[in-house]
Each structure stands twice: as C-alpha cells, then as structure tokens.
Amino acid sequence: MSELDPDLKRLLKWAHAFSPSESEEAPFGFSTRLLAANRRAQVPTLLEELQQTAWGLTCVALATIACGCLLLFSQSFGPAPAADLPSAVSYVANNLAL
Amino acid sequence: MDLDVADCLARVRKQDQDAARLLVEYLYPKVIRIVRHYLPRRAAEEDLAQEIFVKMFAKLDHFQGDLLLEHWVSRIAVNHCLNAIRTQKSRPEWRMADLSEEQAAALDAVTTGAAHDPHPAHLIGARELVEMLLQALEPKDRLLIRMLEIDELSIEEVRQQTGWSATYIRVRAFRARRRLNKRFRNLRKEGHL
C-alpha cells in the first residue's frame, strides 16, 4: 500500500489537530424549517401538475384511438349489413323527404 | 441523545411531525460533521444539511433496516457532499507566492521537522495548506484521504460510510496517496503544486 510522505503525514496531523470548536447541535428552528421545506418538496409544482394532466389526456386520447381502431376492425370483419335493410340515416332522410 | 430509532421511523412513516423533528435532531450532529468535514467552503453548510435531510425523508420508504440508520444517512450525506464538491470549481495550480505567511511557515516547520509541538499559527496554516493540496484531487480521492489519513478510519469504517467495496477503497486510496505525495513534493521542491 502506497504510504504518504512522512512530512505530508505530519502536515495532515497538524491540520487534524486544528479543529475549531463548533456546535453540532441543530440550530434553533432548523427542524421546523426543514420539515416545512420537506412538505413543500412533496407538494407537486405547477409544472408537475401540468405534466400529470398532459399524461392523463394522452392516455385518454390513446384509449379513444384504440377503441376506434377496434370498432373499425370489428366492422370490417363482421357480417355485412343486409342490403334491403335501410340504414338509420337513409330511413330518416327518406321520411323527412316525405 | 437516546432514541428508539425503529419506533421513531415507524412514526415518521405515519407522517408524525414530532417524530420527524426528533429524528432530525438525533441525526443532525452526524450529518453536520460530514458536511463540515468534507466541504471546506462552509458558506452553505446549513443548506447542505437541509438538502441531505430532505433527500433522506424522500428515500425513507426505501430504508429496509439492513444497515444502521446512521450509516445509511452517512452514505446519503457523503454522496451529496461529493456531488457538491464536483460542482465547485477547483483551482488546478498553486504557487509558492500564493501561500499566506501562516501557510509558508507551516510548510517550513513541517519540512524542517523543527516543531514537534507546533505553534497554533502553524496548525491553522497546516489546515489551509492541506485544503489546498486536497483541492487538487478528485472529489472521491479527497474524501478517501480525509477519511483514511486525517480521520484515521479503517477500511471497514470507510466502507460502511460510503458503501464502496474494500478493494475499490484500497485501489483508489493507493492512487490518491501517490498523487498527493507528488503534489506535496512539487510544492516543497519547486514551490508549486
């Protein structure tokens, strides 16, 4: 294992010996400020709320597209409507024309 | 300060603010010691401590209790300090002319071996000189030198506080010592780091 230069080692020892006495107690009001900051950090910001809303809207849009695709798919493979059975639209149009 | 850590954690997880306050007061000395020790520029030590505690609360649900809470918090603090050190601009080169009177006197005293019982001014100078020498190292190397050479922690203690493997610590410390020796010799012989 590489060893430190003895002079450097002594320098480090001197540096360690000089330790200004400082309180290690939490300063007055520190925990209150911290817990308030922590609460603020947990509350979503406007940007985060916007992101959540955008994500929700995207999901709804994707679900709508998927439903539409399924409907089209089922119609293209389903039984063809009877030719003599008029559609609701043409029925209404014919009756209105009358 | 005695604290039933398990009970306190359970209460904190139930959003008990008094328990959270107790936990902060219990862990504060440990955290502030790490912050003071590993960050020489202390302008924002309280801010850093606060950021460490916010991070701790955010990760508290991931704490499984498989290691001591103090060690777990130490790792958060050490990593946070490392990130803070990385954002500090390091000064790559110092010259003899940059040394203050105390620093030059400390260097002189330590290299001539004259002072076995150093003058308080030498101690201050030595501390500043060590900070300058360490600033030239990478943050992880700086941290390891502090832990192993200044705090005289064992490899196992460093492993507990950092979460790094013993092999990694040994290899990294070997290289860090070599770099530090080189810089110290340069300073001593040629008057620059």
PDB file of C-alpha atoms in Angstrom:
ATOM      1  CA  MET A   1       0.000   0.000   0.000  1.00  0.00           C
ATOM      2  CA  SER A   2       1.405   3.391  -1.023  1.00  0.00           C
ATOM      3  CA  GLU A   3       2.384   5.408   2.021  1.00  0.00           C
ATOM      4  CA  LEU A   4       2.268   9.129   2.436  1.00  0.00           C
ATOM      5  CA  ASP A   5       5.416  11.199   2.639  1.00  0.00           C
ATOM      6  CA  PRO A   6       6.264  11.485   6.390  1.00  0.00           C
ATOM      7  CA  ASP A   7       6.273  15.299   6.212  1.00  0.00           C
ATOM      8  CA  LEU A   8       2.926  15.285   4.485  1.00  0.00           C
ATOM      9  CA  LYS A   9       1.634  12.904   7.116  1.00  0.00           C
ATOM     10  CA  ARG A  10       2.748  15.332   9.811  1.00  0.00           C
ATOM     11  CA  LEU A  11       1.071  18.188   7.952  1.00  0.00           C
ATOM     12  CA  LEU A  12      -2.178  16.221   7.877  1.00  0.00           C
ATOM     13  CA  LYS A  13      -1.845  15.504  11.594  1.00  0.00           C
ATOM     14  CA  TRP A  14      -1.402  19.192  12.334  1.00  0.00           C
ATOM     15  CA  ALA A  15      -4.383  20.028  10.166  1.00  0.00           C
ATOM     16  CA  HIS A  16      -6.414  17.487  12.101  1.00  0.00           C
ATOM     17  CA  ALA A  17      -5.216  18.927  15.415  1.00  0.00           C
ATOM     18  CA  PHE A  18      -6.642  22.295  14.465  1.00  0.00           C
ATOM     19  CA  SER A  19     -10.349  21.737  14.862  1.00  0.00           C
ATOM     20  CA  PRO A  20     -12.272  24.883  15.672  1.00  0.00           C
ATOM     21  CA  SER A  21     -14.922  24.107  18.288  1.00  0.00           C
ATOM     22  CA  GLU A  22     -18.282  24.394  16.637  1.00  0.00           C
ATOM     23  CA  SER A  23     -21.628  23.333  17.951  1.00  0.00           C
ATOM     24  CA  GLU A  24     -23.027  20.155  16.493  1.00  0.00           C
ATOM     25  CA  GLU A  25     -26.500  20.854  17.813  1.00  0.00           C
ATOM     26  CA  ALA A  26     -29.143  21.670  15.247  1.00  0.00           C
ATOM     27  CA  PRO A  27     -29.556  25.464  15.120  1.00  0.00           C
ATOM     28  CA  PHE A  28     -32.744  26.923  16.543  1.00  0.00           C
ATOM     29  CA  GLY A  29     -35.665  26.366  14.170  1.00  0.00           C
ATOM     30  CA  PHE A  30     -33.685  24.114  11.836  1.00  0.00           C
ATOM     31  CA  SER A  31     -36.020  21.128  12.094  1.00  0.00           C
ATOM     32  CA  THR A  32     -39.103  23.346  11.647  1.00  0.00           C
ATOM     33  CA  ARG A  33     -37.618  24.931   8.517  1.00  0.00           C
ATOM     34  CA  LEU A  34     -36.540  21.544   7.260  1.00  0.00           C
ATOM     35  CA  LEU A  35     -39.951  19.940   7.733  1.00  0.00           C
ATOM     36  CA  ALA A  36     -41.609  22.903   6.011  1.00  0.00           C
ATOM     37  CA  ALA A  37     -39.168  22.537   3.097  1.00  0.00           C
ATOM     38  CA  ASN A  38     -39.856  18.819   3.022  1.00  0.00           C
ATOM     39  CA  ARG A  39     -43.608  19.430   2.847  1.00  0.00           C
ATOM     40  CA  ARG A  40     -43.063  21.907   0.018  1.00  0.00           C
ATOM     41  CA  ALA A  41     -40.936  19.329  -1.784  1.00  0.00           C
ATOM     42  CA  GLN A  42     -43.747  16.780  -1.508  1.00  0.00           C
ATOM     43  CA  VAL A  43     -46.414  19.147  -2.889  1.00  0.00           C
ATOM     44  CA  PRO A  44     -46.348  18.894  -6.703  1.00  0.00           C
ATOM     45  CA  THR A  45     -45.297  22.053  -8.515  1.00  0.00           C
ATOM     46  CA  LEU A  46     -47.361  23.652 -11.278  1.00  0.00           C
ATOM     47  CA  LEU A  47     -45.110  22.041 -13.872  1.00  0.00           C
ATOM     48  CA  GLU A  48     -45.562  18.609 -12.290  1.00  0.00           C
ATOM     49  CA  GLU A  49     -49.346  19.107 -12.193  1.00  0.00           C
ATOM     50  CA  LEU A  50     -49.304  20.135 -15.857  1.00  0.00           C
ATOM     51  CA  GLN A  51     -47.220  17.064 -16.675  1.00  0.00           C
ATOM     52  CA  GLN A  52     -49.699  14.831 -14.847  1.00  0.00           C
ATOM     53  CA  THR A  53     -52.647  16.433 -16.654  1.00  0.00           C
ATOM     54  CA  ALA A  54     -50.912  16.115 -20.033  1.00  0.00           C
ATOM     55  CA  TRP A  55     -50.126  12.494 -19.289  1.00  0.00           C
ATOM     56  CA  GLY A  56     -53.758  11.820 -18.331  1.00  0.00           C
ATOM     57  CA  LEU A  57     -55.027  13.484 -21.516  1.00  0.00           C
ATOM     58  CA  THR A  58     -52.571  11.458 -23.592  1.00  0.00           C
ATOM     59  CA  CYS A  59     -53.833   8.243 -22.010  1.00  0.00           C
ATOM     60  CA  VAL A  60     -57.470   9.207 -22.727  1.00  0.00           C
ATOM     61  CA  ALA A  61     -56.609  10.089 -26.342  1.00  0.00           C
ATOM     62  CA  LEU A  62     -54.750   6.805 -26.842  1.00  0.00           C
ATOM     63  CA  ALA A  63     -57.650   4.854 -25.328  1.00  0.00           C
ATOM     64  CA  THR A  64     -60.120   6.611 -27.688  1.00  0.00           C
ATOM     65  CA  ILE A  65     -57.947   5.848 -30.718  1.00  0.00           C
ATOM     66  CA  ALA A  66     -57.612   2.222 -29.637  1.00  0.00           C
ATOM     67  CA  CYS A  67     -61.404   1.902 -29.218  1.00  0.00           C
ATOM     68  CA  GLY A  68     -61.970   3.470 -32.657  1.00  0.00           C
ATOM     69  CA  CYS A  69     -59.485   1.085 -34.249  1.00  0.00           C
ATOM     70  CA  LEU A  70     -61.156  -1.897 -32.578  1.00  0.00           C
ATOM     71  CA  LEU A  71     -64.566  -0.739 -33.786  1.00  0.00           C
ATOM     72  CA  LEU A  72     -63.328  -0.327 -37.371  1.00  0.00           C
ATOM     73  CA  PHE A  73     -61.599  -3.677 -37.216  1.00  0.00           C
ATOM     74  CA  SER A  74     -64.691  -5.455 -35.919  1.00  0.00           C
ATOM     75  CA  GLN A  75     -66.859  -3.786 -38.590  1.00  0.00           C
ATOM     76  CA  SER A  76     -64.558  -4.746 -41.432  1.00  0.00           C
ATOM     77  CA  PHE A  77     -64.635  -8.419 -40.386  1.00  0.00           C
ATOM     78  CA  GLY A  78     -68.220  -8.556 -39.116  1.00  0.00           C
ATOM     79  CA  PRO A  79     -71.241  -9.720 -41.157  1.00  0.00           C
ATOM     80  CA  ALA A  80     -72.203  -7.312 -43.946  1.00  0.00           C
ATOM     81  CA  PRO A  81     -75.472  -5.442 -43.308  1.00  0.00           C
ATOM     82  CA  ALA A  82     -78.448  -6.691 -45.212  1.00  0.00           C
ATOM     83  CA  ALA A  83     -78.789  -4.812 -48.481  1.00  0.00           C
ATOM     84  CA  ASP A  84     -82.521  -4.407 -48.183  1.00  0.00           C
ATOM     85  CA  LEU A  85     -82.355  -3.044 -44.680  1.00  0.00           C
ATOM     86  CA  PRO A  86     -82.001   0.742 -44.929  1.00  0.00           C
ATOM     87  CA  SER A  87     -79.646   2.440 -42.599  1.00  0.00           C
ATOM     88  CA  ALA A  88     -80.988   4.704 -39.883  1.00  0.00           C
ATOM     89  CA  VAL A  89     -79.714   7.766 -41.727  1.00  0.00           C
ATOM     90  CA  SER A  90     -81.355   6.891 -45.037  1.00  0.00           C
ATOM     91  CA  TYR A  91     -84.566   5.978 -43.211  1.00  0.00           C
ATOM     92  CA  VAL A  92     -84.678   9.389 -41.530  1.00  0.00           C
ATOM     93  CA  ALA A  93     -83.762  11.132 -44.805  1.00  0.00           C
ATOM     94  CA  ASN A  94     -86.481   9.338 -46.743  1.00  0.00           C
ATOM     95  CA  ASN A  95     -89.104  10.077 -44.133  1.00  0.00           C
ATOM     96  CA  LEU A  96     -88.095  13.727 -43.915  1.00  0.00           C
ATOM     97  CA  ALA A  97     -88.287  13.988 -47.697  1.00  0.00           C
ATOM     98  CA  LEU A  98     -91.828  12.762 -47.451  1.00  0.00           C
TER      99      LEU A  98
ATOM    100  CA  MET B   1     -29.344  11.629  22.889  1.00  0.00           C
ATOM    101  CA  ASP B   2     -31.124   8.265  23.185  1.00  0.00           C
ATOM    102  CA  LEU B   3     -33.715   7.442  20.604  1.00  0.00           C
ATOM    103  CA  ASP B   4     -35.699   4.347  19.782  1.00  0.00           C
ATOM    104  CA  VAL B   5     -34.859   4.517  16.080  1.00  0.00           C
ATOM    105  CA  ALA B   6     -37.272   1.794  14.929  1.00  0.00           C
ATOM    106  CA  ASP B   7     -40.206   3.339  16.772  1.00  0.00           C
ATOM    107  CA  CYS B   8     -39.279   6.815  15.586  1.00  0.00           C
ATOM    108  CA  LEU B   9     -39.039   5.674  11.954  1.00  0.00           C
ATOM    109  CA  ALA B  10     -42.409   3.976  12.164  1.00  0.00           C
ATOM    110  CA  ARG B  11     -43.935   7.212  13.446  1.00  0.00           C
ATOM    111  CA  VAL B  12     -42.195   9.284  10.771  1.00  0.00           C
ATOM    112  CA  ARG B  13     -43.637   6.987   8.102  1.00  0.00           C
ATOM    113  CA  LYS B  14     -47.074   7.754   9.545  1.00  0.00           C
ATOM    114  CA  GLN B  15     -46.356  11.464   8.974  1.00  0.00           C
ATOM    115  CA  ASP B  16     -45.766  12.195  12.672  1.00  0.00           C
ATOM    116  CA  GLN B  17     -44.082  15.612  12.597  1.00  0.00           C
ATOM    117  CA  ASP B  18     -42.815  15.395  16.186  1.00  0.00           C
ATOM    118  CA  ALA B  19     -41.071  12.119  15.409  1.00  0.00           C
ATOM    119  CA  ALA B  20     -39.554  13.649  12.258  1.00  0.00           C
ATOM    120  CA  ARG B  21     -38.255  16.558  14.331  1.00  0.00           C
ATOM    121  CA  LEU B  22     -36.748  14.127  16.873  1.00  0.00           C
ATOM    122  CA  LEU B  23     -35.100  12.160  14.083  1.00  0.00           C
ATOM    123  CA  VAL B  24     -33.576  15.319  12.593  1.00  0.00           C
ATOM    124  CA  GLU B  25     -32.204  16.418  15.968  1.00  0.00           C
ATOM    125  CA  TYR B  26     -30.804  12.939  16.566  1.00  0.00           C
ATOM    126  CA  LEU B  27     -29.048  12.727  13.185  1.00  0.00           C
ATOM    127  CA  TYR B  28     -28.022  16.385  12.840  1.00  0.00           C
ATOM    128  CA  PRO B  29     -24.609  16.073  14.607  1.00  0.00           C
ATOM    129  CA  LYS B  30     -23.625  13.190  12.345  1.00  0.00           C
ATOM    130  CA  VAL B  31     -24.723  14.967   9.179  1.00  0.00           C
ATOM    131  CA  ILE B  32     -23.186  18.339  10.050  1.00  0.00           C
ATOM    132  CA  ARG B  33     -19.895  16.638  10.960  1.00  0.00           C
ATOM    133  CA  ILE B  34     -19.762  15.078   7.486  1.00  0.00           C
ATOM    134  CA  VAL B  35     -20.740  18.347   5.792  1.00  0.00           C
ATOM    135  CA  ARG B  36     -18.143  20.361   7.730  1.00  0.00           C
ATOM    136  CA  HIS B  37     -15.501  17.766   7.234  1.00  0.00           C
ATOM    137  CA  TYR B  38     -15.788  17.190   3.547  1.00  0.00           C
ATOM    138  CA  LEU B  39     -16.655  20.668   2.380  1.00  0.00           C
ATOM    139  CA  PRO B  40     -14.011  23.231   3.229  1.00  0.00           C
ATOM    140  CA  ARG B  41     -16.041  26.165   1.987  1.00  0.00           C
ATOM    141  CA  ARG B  42     -18.675  26.368   4.623  1.00  0.00           C
ATOM    142  CA  ALA B  43     -20.844  29.205   3.415  1.00  0.00           C
ATOM    143  CA  ALA B  44     -23.841  26.961   2.927  1.00  0.00           C
ATOM    144  CA  GLU B  45     -23.354  24.162   5.430  1.00  0.00           C
ATOM    145  CA  GLU B  46     -26.868  24.525   6.842  1.00  0.00           C
ATOM    146  CA  ASP B  47     -28.375  24.499   3.346  1.00  0.00           C
ATOM    147  CA  LEU B  48     -26.426  21.372   2.535  1.00  0.00           C
ATOM    148  CA  ALA B  49     -27.536  19.682   5.743  1.00  0.00           C
ATOM    149  CA  GLN B  50     -31.121  20.602   4.905  1.00  0.00           C
ATOM    150  CA  GLU B  51     -30.808  19.146   1.392  1.00  0.00           C
ATOM    151  CA  ILE B  52     -29.399  15.939   2.867  1.00  0.00           C
ATOM    152  CA  PHE B  53     -32.327  15.608   5.274  1.00  0.00           C
ATOM    153  CA  VAL B  54     -34.884  16.314   2.527  1.00  0.00           C
ATOM    154  CA  LYS B  55     -33.234  13.577   0.468  1.00  0.00           C
ATOM    155  CA  MET B  56     -33.301  11.275   3.483  1.00  0.00           C
ATOM    156  CA  PHE B  57     -37.038  11.816   4.034  1.00  0.00           C
ATOM    157  CA  ALA B  58     -37.701  11.266   0.316  1.00  0.00           C
ATOM    158  CA  LYS B  59     -35.860   7.924   0.443  1.00  0.00           C
ATOM    159  CA  LEU B  60     -37.058   6.821   3.851  1.00  0.00           C
ATOM    160  CA  ASP B  61     -39.502   4.294   2.394  1.00  0.00           C
ATOM    161  CA  HIS B  62     -36.550   2.501   0.777  1.00  0.00           C
ATOM    162  CA  PHE B  63     -34.728   2.110   4.093  1.00  0.00           C
ATOM    163  CA  GLN B  64     -35.075  -1.571   4.951  1.00  0.00           C
ATOM    164  CA  GLY B  65     -33.117  -1.566   8.182  1.00  0.00           C
ATOM    165  CA  ASP B  66     -30.465  -3.940   6.834  1.00  0.00           C
ATOM    166  CA  LEU B  67     -27.795  -1.475   7.933  1.00  0.00           C
ATOM    167  CA  LEU B  68     -27.663   1.067  10.729  1.00  0.00           C
ATOM    168  CA  LEU B  69     -29.691   4.206  10.118  1.00  0.00           C
ATOM    169  CA  GLU B  70     -26.591   6.297  10.897  1.00  0.00           C
ATOM    170  CA  HIS B  71     -24.600   4.504   8.185  1.00  0.00           C
ATOM    171  CA  TRP B  72     -27.437   4.820   5.697  1.00  0.00           C
ATOM    172  CA  VAL B  73     -27.701   8.553   6.368  1.00  0.00           C
ATOM    173  CA  SER B  74     -23.888   8.853   6.203  1.00  0.00           C
ATOM    174  CA  ARG B  75     -23.942   7.415   2.694  1.00  0.00           C
ATOM    175  CA  ILE B  76     -26.592   9.906   1.615  1.00  0.00           C
ATOM    176  CA  ALA B  77     -24.561  12.735   3.161  1.00  0.00           C
ATOM    177  CA  VAL B  78     -21.272  11.571   1.652  1.00  0.00           C
ATOM    178  CA  ASN B  79     -22.781  11.237  -1.830  1.00  0.00           C
ATOM    179  CA  HIS B  80     -24.469  14.601  -1.531  1.00  0.00           C
ATOM    180  CA  CYS B  81     -21.204  16.229  -0.450  1.00  0.00           C
ATOM    181  CA  LEU B  82     -19.366  14.533  -3.324  1.00  0.00           C
ATOM    182  CA  ASN B  83     -21.857  15.991  -5.774  1.00  0.00           C
ATOM    183  CA  ALA B  84     -21.461  19.397  -4.167  1.00  0.00           C
ATOM    184  CA  ILE B  85     -17.665  19.143  -4.394  1.00  0.00           C
ATOM    185  CA  ARG B  86     -17.922  18.233  -8.079  1.00  0.00           C
ATOM    186  CA  THR B  87     -19.823  21.438  -8.763  1.00  0.00           C
ATOM    187  CA  GLN B  88     -17.131  23.543  -7.082  1.00  0.00           C
ATOM    188  CA  LYS B  89     -14.531  24.917  -9.403  1.00  0.00           C
ATOM    189  CA  SER B  90     -11.154  23.540  -8.469  1.00  0.00           C
ATOM    190  CA  ARG B  91      -8.036  25.607  -8.689  1.00  0.00           C
ATOM    191  CA  PRO B  92      -5.590  23.422 -10.585  1.00  0.00           C
ATOM    192  CA  GLU B  93      -2.342  25.132  -9.719  1.00  0.00           C
ATOM    193  CA  TRP B  94      -0.980  26.965  -6.705  1.00  0.00           C
ATOM    194  CA  ARG B  95       2.388  28.613  -6.445  1.00  0.00           C
ATOM    195  CA  MET B  96       4.575  29.416  -3.501  1.00  0.00           C
ATOM    196  CA  ALA B  97       3.703  33.087  -3.957  1.00  0.00           C
ATOM    197  CA  ASP B  98       0.045  32.203  -3.340  1.00  0.00           C
ATOM    198  CA  LEU B  99       0.799  30.884   0.142  1.00  0.00           C
ATOM    199  CA  SER B 100      -0.056  33.063   3.087  1.00  0.00           C
ATOM    200  CA  GLU B 101       2.513  33.753   5.796  1.00  0.00           C
ATOM    201  CA  GLU B 102       0.988  31.068   8.059  1.00  0.00           C
ATOM    202  CA  GLN B 103       0.882  28.518   5.258  1.00  0.00           C
ATOM    203  CA  ALA B 104       4.502  29.145   4.273  1.00  0.00           C
ATOM    204  CA  ALA B 105       5.560  28.971   7.934  1.00  0.00           C
ATOM    205  CA  ALA B 106       3.657  25.718   8.427  1.00  0.00           C
ATOM    206  CA  LEU B 107       5.267  24.222   5.334  1.00  0.00           C
ATOM    207  CA  ASP B 108       8.671  25.319   6.524  1.00  0.00           C
ATOM    208  CA  ALA B 109       8.089  23.925  10.021  1.00  0.00           C
ATOM    209  CA  VAL B 110       6.772  20.624   8.805  1.00  0.00           C
ATOM    210  CA  THR B 111       9.570  20.054   6.271  1.00  0.00           C
ATOM    211  CA  THR B 112      12.424  21.069   8.555  1.00  0.00           C
ATOM    212  CA  GLY B 113      10.896  18.960  11.305  1.00  0.00           C
ATOM    213  CA  ALA B 114      11.746  21.749  13.722  1.00  0.00           C
ATOM    214  CA  ALA B 115       8.476  21.923  15.562  1.00  0.00           C
ATOM    215  CA  HIS B 116       7.404  18.779  17.394  1.00  0.00           C
ATOM    216  CA  ASP B 117       4.903  20.827  19.330  1.00  0.00           C
ATOM    217  CA  PRO B 118       3.628  23.152  16.639  1.00  0.00           C
ATOM    218  CA  HIS B 119       2.621  26.746  17.180  1.00  0.00           C
ATOM    219  CA  PRO B 120      -1.166  27.348  16.854  1.00  0.00           C
ATOM    220  CA  ALA B 121      -0.474  29.530  13.820  1.00  0.00           C
ATOM    221  CA  HIS B 122       1.244  26.557  12.199  1.00  0.00           C
ATOM    222  CA  LEU B 123      -1.827  24.433  12.821  1.00  0.00           C
ATOM    223  CA  ILE B 124      -4.039  26.991  11.057  1.00  0.00           C
ATOM    224  CA  GLY B 125      -1.522  27.226   8.221  1.00  0.00           C
ATOM    225  CA  ALA B 126      -1.327  23.434   8.008  1.00  0.00           C
ATOM    226  CA  ARG B 127      -5.080  23.149   7.780  1.00  0.00           C
ATOM    227  CA  GLU B 128      -5.244  25.697   4.958  1.00  0.00           C
ATOM    228  CA  LEU B 129      -2.341  24.041   3.190  1.00  0.00           C
ATOM    229  CA  VAL B 130      -3.998  20.643   3.407  1.00  0.00           C
ATOM    230  CA  GLU B 131      -7.202  22.096   1.961  1.00  0.00           C
ATOM    231  CA  MET B 132      -5.192  23.491  -0.956  1.00  0.00           C
ATOM    232  CA  LEU B 133      -3.458  20.177  -1.544  1.00  0.00           C
ATOM    233  CA  LEU B 134      -6.713  18.254  -1.369  1.00  0.00           C
ATOM    234  CA  GLN B 135      -8.475  20.632  -3.732  1.00  0.00           C
ATOM    235  CA  ALA B 136      -6.209  19.401  -6.490  1.00  0.00           C
ATOM    236  CA  LEU B 137      -7.506  15.843  -6.054  1.00  0.00           C
ATOM    237  CA  GLU B 138     -10.676  14.361  -7.453  1.00  0.00           C
ATOM    238  CA  PRO B 139     -13.630  14.507  -5.044  1.00  0.00           C
ATOM    239  CA  LYS B 140     -13.585  10.784  -4.240  1.00  0.00           C
ATOM    240  CA  ASP B 141      -9.825  10.833  -3.665  1.00  0.00           C
ATOM    241  CA  ARG B 142     -10.186  13.854  -1.438  1.00  0.00           C
ATOM    242  CA  LEU B 143     -12.835  12.084   0.576  1.00  0.00           C
ATOM    243  CA  LEU B 144     -10.734   8.966   0.976  1.00  0.00           C
ATOM    244  CA  ILE B 145      -7.637  10.876   2.093  1.00  0.00           C
ATOM    245  CA  ARG B 146      -9.717  12.717   4.664  1.00  0.00           C
ATOM    246  CA  MET B 147     -11.241   9.532   5.989  1.00  0.00           C
ATOM    247  CA  LEU B 148      -8.153   7.339   5.973  1.00  0.00           C
ATOM    248  CA  GLU B 149      -5.326   9.763   6.661  1.00  0.00           C
ATOM    249  CA  ILE B 150      -6.888  12.610   8.620  1.00  0.00           C
ATOM    250  CA  ASP B 151      -9.695  10.829  10.492  1.00  0.00           C
ATOM    251  CA  GLU B 152      -7.658   7.608  10.569  1.00  0.00           C
ATOM    252  CA  LEU B 153     -10.728   5.487   9.873  1.00  0.00           C
ATOM    253  CA  SER B 154     -10.270   1.832   8.985  1.00  0.00           C
ATOM    254  CA  ILE B 155     -11.126   0.467   5.537  1.00  0.00           C
ATOM    255  CA  GLU B 156     -14.187  -1.183   7.100  1.00  0.00           C
ATOM    256  CA  GLU B 157     -15.385   2.087   8.601  1.00  0.00           C
ATOM    257  CA  VAL B 158     -14.940   3.848   5.240  1.00  0.00           C
ATOM    258  CA  ARG B 159     -16.839   1.012   3.573  1.00  0.00           C
ATOM    259  CA  GLN B 160     -19.730   1.435   5.983  1.00  0.00           C
ATOM    260  CA  GLN B 161     -19.888   5.174   5.495  1.00  0.00           C
ATOM    261  CA  THR B 162     -19.559   5.208   1.723  1.00  0.00           C
ATOM    262  CA  GLY B 163     -20.944   1.863   0.596  1.00  0.00           C
ATOM    263  CA  TRP B 164     -17.874   1.294  -1.644  1.00  0.00           C
ATOM    264  CA  SER B 165     -16.146  -2.078  -1.727  1.00  0.00           C
ATOM    265  CA  ALA B 166     -12.953  -2.631   0.292  1.00  0.00           C
ATOM    266  CA  THR B 167     -10.962  -3.364  -2.892  1.00  0.00           C
ATOM    267  CA  TYR B 168     -12.165  -0.176  -4.540  1.00  0.00           C
ATOM    268  CA  ILE B 169     -11.225   1.820  -1.434  1.00  0.00           C
ATOM    269  CA  ARG B 170      -7.729   0.286  -1.327  1.00  0.00           C
ATOM    270  CA  VAL B 171      -7.014   0.856  -5.019  1.00  0.00           C
ATOM    271  CA  ARG B 172      -8.423   4.364  -5.015  1.00  0.00           C
ATOM    272  CA  ALA B 173      -6.561   5.282  -1.809  1.00  0.00           C
ATOM    273  CA  PHE B 174      -3.292   3.954  -3.250  1.00  0.00           C
ATOM    274  CA  ARG B 175      -3.612   6.239  -6.284  1.00  0.00           C
ATOM    275  CA  ALA B 176      -4.788   9.177  -4.193  1.00  0.00           C
ATOM    276  CA  ARG B 177      -1.783   8.906  -1.880  1.00  0.00           C
ATOM    277  CA  ARG B 178       0.559   8.756  -4.840  1.00  0.00           C
ATOM    278  CA  ARG B 179      -0.975  11.893  -6.394  1.00  0.00           C
ATOM    279  CA  LEU B 180      -0.922  13.728  -3.093  1.00  0.00           C
ATOM    280  CA  ASN B 181       2.716  12.791  -2.463  1.00  0.00           C
ATOM    281  CA  LYS B 182       3.644  14.068  -5.903  1.00  0.00           C
ATOM    282  CA  ARG B 183       1.906  17.398  -5.355  1.00  0.00           C
ATOM    283  CA  PHE B 184       3.425  17.815  -1.928  1.00  0.00           C
ATOM    284  CA  ARG B 185       6.930  17.113  -3.241  1.00  0.00           C
ATOM    285  CA  ASN B 186       6.415  19.582  -6.068  1.00  0.00           C
ATOM    286  CA  LEU B 187       5.329  22.223  -3.609  1.00  0.00           C
ATOM    287  CA  ARG B 188       8.271  21.555  -1.350  1.00  0.00           C
ATOM    288  CA  LYS B 189      10.954  21.359  -4.018  1.00  0.00           C
ATOM    289  CA  GLU B 190       9.809  23.670  -6.745  1.00  0.00           C
ATOM    290  CA  GLY B 191       7.416  25.922  -4.951  1.00  0.00           C
ATOM    291  CA  HIS B 192       4.272  24.961  -6.846  1.00  0.00           C
ATOM    292  CA  LEU B 193       1.675  22.226  -6.788  1.00  0.00           C
TER     293      LEU B 193
END
